[in-house]
Short mmCIF file of C-alpha atoms in Angstrom, two decimals:
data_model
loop_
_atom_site.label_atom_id
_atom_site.label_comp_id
_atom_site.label_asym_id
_atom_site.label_seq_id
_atom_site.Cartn_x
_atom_site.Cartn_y
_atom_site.Cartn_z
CA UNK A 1 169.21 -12.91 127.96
CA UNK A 2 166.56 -15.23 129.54
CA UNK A 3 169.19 -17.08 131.78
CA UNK A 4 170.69 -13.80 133.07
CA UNK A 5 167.54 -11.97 133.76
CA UNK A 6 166.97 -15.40 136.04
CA UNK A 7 170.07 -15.29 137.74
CA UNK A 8 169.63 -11.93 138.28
CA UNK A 9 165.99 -12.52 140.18
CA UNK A 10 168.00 -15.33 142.12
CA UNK A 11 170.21 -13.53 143.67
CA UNK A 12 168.39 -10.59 144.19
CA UNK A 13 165.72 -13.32 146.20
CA UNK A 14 168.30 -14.46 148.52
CA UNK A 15 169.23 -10.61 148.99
CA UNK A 16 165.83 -10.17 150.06
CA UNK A 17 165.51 -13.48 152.46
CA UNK A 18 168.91 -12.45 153.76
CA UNK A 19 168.48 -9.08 154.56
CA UNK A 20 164.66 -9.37 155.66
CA UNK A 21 165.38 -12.11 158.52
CA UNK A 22 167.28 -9.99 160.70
CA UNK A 23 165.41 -7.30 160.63
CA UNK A 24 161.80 -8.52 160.33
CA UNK A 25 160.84 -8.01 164.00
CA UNK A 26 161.11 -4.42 163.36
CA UNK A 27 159.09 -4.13 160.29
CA UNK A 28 155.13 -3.82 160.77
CA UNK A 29 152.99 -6.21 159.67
CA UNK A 30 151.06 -4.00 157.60
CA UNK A 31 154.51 -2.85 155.35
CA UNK A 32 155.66 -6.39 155.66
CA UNK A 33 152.39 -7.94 153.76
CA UNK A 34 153.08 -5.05 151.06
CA UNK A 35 156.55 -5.73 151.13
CA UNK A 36 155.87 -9.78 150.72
CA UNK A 37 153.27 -8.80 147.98
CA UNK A 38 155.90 -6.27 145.84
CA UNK A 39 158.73 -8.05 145.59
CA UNK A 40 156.64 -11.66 145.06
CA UNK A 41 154.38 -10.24 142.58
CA UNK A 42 157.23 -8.47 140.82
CA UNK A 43 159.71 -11.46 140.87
CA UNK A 44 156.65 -14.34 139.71
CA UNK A 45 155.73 -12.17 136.59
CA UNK A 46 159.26 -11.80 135.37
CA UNK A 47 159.70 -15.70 136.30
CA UNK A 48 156.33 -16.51 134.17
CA UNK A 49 157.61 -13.97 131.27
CA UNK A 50 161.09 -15.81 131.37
CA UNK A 51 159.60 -19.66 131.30
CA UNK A 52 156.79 -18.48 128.08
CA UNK A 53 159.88 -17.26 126.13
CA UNK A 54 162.06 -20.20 126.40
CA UNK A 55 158.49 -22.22 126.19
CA UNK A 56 156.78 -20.73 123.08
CA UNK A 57 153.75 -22.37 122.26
CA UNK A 58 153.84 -24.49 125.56
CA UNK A 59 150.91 -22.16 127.26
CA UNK A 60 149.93 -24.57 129.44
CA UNK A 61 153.53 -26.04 130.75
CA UNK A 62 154.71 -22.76 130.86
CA UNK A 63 152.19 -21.61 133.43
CA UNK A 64 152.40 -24.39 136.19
CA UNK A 65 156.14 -24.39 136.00
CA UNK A 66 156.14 -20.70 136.75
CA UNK A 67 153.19 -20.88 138.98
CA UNK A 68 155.38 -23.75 140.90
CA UNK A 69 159.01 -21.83 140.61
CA UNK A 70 157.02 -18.82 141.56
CA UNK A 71 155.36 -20.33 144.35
CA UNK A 72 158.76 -21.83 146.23
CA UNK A 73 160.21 -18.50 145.46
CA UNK A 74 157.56 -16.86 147.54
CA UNK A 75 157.77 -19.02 150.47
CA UNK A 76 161.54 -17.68 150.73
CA UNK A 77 160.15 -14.30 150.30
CA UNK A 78 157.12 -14.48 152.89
CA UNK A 79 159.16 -16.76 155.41
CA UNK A 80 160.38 -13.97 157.71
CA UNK A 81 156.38 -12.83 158.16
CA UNK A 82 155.21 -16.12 159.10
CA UNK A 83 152.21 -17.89 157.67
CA UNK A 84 150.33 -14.78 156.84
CA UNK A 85 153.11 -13.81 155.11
CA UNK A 86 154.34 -17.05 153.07
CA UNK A 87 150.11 -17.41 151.92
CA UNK A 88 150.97 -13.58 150.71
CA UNK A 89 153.62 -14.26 148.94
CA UNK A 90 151.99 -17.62 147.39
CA UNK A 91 148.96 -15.73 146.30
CA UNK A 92 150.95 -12.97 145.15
CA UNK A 93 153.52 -15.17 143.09
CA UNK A 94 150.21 -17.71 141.60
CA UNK A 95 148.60 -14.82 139.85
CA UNK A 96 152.18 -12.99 139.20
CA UNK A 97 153.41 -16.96 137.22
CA UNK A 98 150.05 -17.25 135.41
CA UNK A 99 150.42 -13.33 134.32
CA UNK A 100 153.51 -13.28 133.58
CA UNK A 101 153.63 -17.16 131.40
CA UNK A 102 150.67 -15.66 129.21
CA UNK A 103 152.41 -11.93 128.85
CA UNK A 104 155.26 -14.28 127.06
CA UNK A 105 153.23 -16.07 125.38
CA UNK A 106 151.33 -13.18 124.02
CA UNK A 107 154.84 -11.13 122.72
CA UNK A 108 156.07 -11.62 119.33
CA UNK A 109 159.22 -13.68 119.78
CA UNK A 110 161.14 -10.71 117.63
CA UNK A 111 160.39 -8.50 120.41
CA UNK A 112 161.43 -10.73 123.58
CA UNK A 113 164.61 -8.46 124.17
CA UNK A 114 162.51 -5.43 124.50
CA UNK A 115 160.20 -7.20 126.83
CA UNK A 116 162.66 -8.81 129.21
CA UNK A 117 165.22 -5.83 129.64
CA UNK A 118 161.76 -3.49 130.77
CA UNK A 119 160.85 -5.78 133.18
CA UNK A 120 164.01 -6.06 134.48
CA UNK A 121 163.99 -2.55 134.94
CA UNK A 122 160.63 -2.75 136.40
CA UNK A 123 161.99 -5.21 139.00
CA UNK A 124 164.68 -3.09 140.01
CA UNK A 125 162.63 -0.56 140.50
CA UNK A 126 160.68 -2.58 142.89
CA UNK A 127 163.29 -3.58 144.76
CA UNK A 128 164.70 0.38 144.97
CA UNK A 129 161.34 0.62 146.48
CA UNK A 130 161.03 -2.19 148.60
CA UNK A 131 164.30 -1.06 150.54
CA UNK A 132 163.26 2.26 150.72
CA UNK A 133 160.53 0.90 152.94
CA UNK A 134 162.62 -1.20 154.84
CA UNK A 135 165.08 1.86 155.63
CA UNK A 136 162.15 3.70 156.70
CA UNK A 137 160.81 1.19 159.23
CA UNK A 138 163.86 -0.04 160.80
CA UNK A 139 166.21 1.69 162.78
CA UNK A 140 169.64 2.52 161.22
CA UNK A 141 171.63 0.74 164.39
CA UNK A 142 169.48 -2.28 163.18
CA UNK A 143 169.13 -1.79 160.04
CA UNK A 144 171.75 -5.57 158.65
CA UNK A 145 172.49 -5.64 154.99
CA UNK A 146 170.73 -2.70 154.44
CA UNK A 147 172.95 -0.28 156.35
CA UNK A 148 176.41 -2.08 155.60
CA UNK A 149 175.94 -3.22 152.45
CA UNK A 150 174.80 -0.08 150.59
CA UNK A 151 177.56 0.34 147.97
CA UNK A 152 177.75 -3.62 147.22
CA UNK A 153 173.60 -3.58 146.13
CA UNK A 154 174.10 -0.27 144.24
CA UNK A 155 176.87 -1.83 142.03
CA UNK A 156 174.53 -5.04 141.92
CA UNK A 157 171.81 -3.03 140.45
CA UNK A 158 174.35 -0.82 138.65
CA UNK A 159 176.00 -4.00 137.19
CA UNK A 160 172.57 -5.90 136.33
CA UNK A 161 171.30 -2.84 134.68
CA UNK A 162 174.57 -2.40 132.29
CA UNK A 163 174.86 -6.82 131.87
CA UNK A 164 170.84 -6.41 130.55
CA UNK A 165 171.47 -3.18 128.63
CA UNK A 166 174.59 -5.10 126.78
CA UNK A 167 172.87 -8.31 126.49
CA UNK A 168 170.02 -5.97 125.03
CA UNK A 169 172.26 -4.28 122.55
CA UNK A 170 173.82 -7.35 121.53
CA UNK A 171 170.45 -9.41 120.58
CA UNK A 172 169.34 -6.59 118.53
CA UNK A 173 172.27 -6.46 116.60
CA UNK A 174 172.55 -10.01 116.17
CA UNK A 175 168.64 -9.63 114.68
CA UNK A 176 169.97 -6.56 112.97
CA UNK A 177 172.68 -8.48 111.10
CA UNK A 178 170.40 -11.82 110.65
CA UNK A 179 168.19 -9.20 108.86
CA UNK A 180 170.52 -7.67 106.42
CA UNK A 181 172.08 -11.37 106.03
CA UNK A 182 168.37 -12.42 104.88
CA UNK A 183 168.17 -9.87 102.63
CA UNK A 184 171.44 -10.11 100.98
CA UNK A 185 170.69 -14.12 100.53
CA UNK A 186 167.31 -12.95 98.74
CA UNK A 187 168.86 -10.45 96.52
CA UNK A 188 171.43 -12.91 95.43
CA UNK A 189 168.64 -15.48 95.17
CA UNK A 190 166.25 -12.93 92.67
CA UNK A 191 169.66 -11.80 90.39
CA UNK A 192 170.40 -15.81 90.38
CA UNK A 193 167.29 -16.62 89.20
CA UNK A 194 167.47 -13.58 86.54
CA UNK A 195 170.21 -15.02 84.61
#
């Protein structure tokens, strides 16, 4: 679950860096800070969340590798806005790492599933948003990726949402089964014990 929720904010980064870089001249600066801030903010907390669950108990670690993941993340995200931008995105994705690292850290390890899948869905969200902004700013003649490549980022998002949702499913009934395994095991153990 924790490596595909990262893939999945990989590739939906190089989306972003791919599809903004055309088309940045035609976004303001104004929805381009917001736009740096969203989609940094949003991808540096999941990235802090992610590192704190496959780092329990390693606060500290956990927290400057996001803050450092998060941080050359950001510079791909703020890149097209310049240096206002990139410092943006780096400010954005420092307090998004440290947020996000002690959000993991905080969440009972049985409900890490829960936690990851919602802000997955949180991040698509953001990025639903964040291109929403983007169509509104730019020109539809000029519009790159986002104009052409409509139906390929719905099935993305369509296909990210159903791989978490599965991945999901499956850890909880993996726990489920580990559960009634346990219990099973202690039964035997107590009528053992009896005779």
């Amino acid at each position: 679950m924790i490596l595909i929720s990262g893939f999945i904010v990989l590739i939906y980064t190089i989306f972003f860096a791919l599809s903004l870089y055309p088309v940045k001249q035609q976004v303001s600066a104004v929805s381009g800070k917001c736009i740096v801030m969203a989609f940094s903010m949003a991808t540096a907390t999941l990235i802090g969340l992610l590192l704190a669950f496959s780092m329990q108990g390693q606060l500290a670690v956990s927290t400057i590798l996001s803050i450092v993941i998060s941080g050359i993340f950001g510079h791909v995200i703020g890149r097209p806005f310049g240096l206002m931008g990139i410092v943006e995105a780096l400010m954005a994705g420092f307090m998004g790492g440290m947020m996000g690292a002690m959000l993991g850290e905080m969440i009972p390890i049985n409900q890490m599933t829960i936690m990851i899948a919602a802000m997955d869905l949180f991040y698509f969200f953001i990025a639903a948003v964040i291109i929403t902004m983007i169509r509104r700013e730019v020109p539809a003649q000029k519009e790159g990726l986002f104009s052409t490549r409509r139906l390929p980022f719905a099935l993305l998002t369509t296909l990210s949402i159903c791989i978490i949702g599965g991945a999901a499913l499956f850890d909880n009934v993996k726990a489920a089964s580990n559960k009634a395994e346990k219990t099973v095991q202690t039964h035997n153990h107590d009528n053992h014990s009896m005779d």
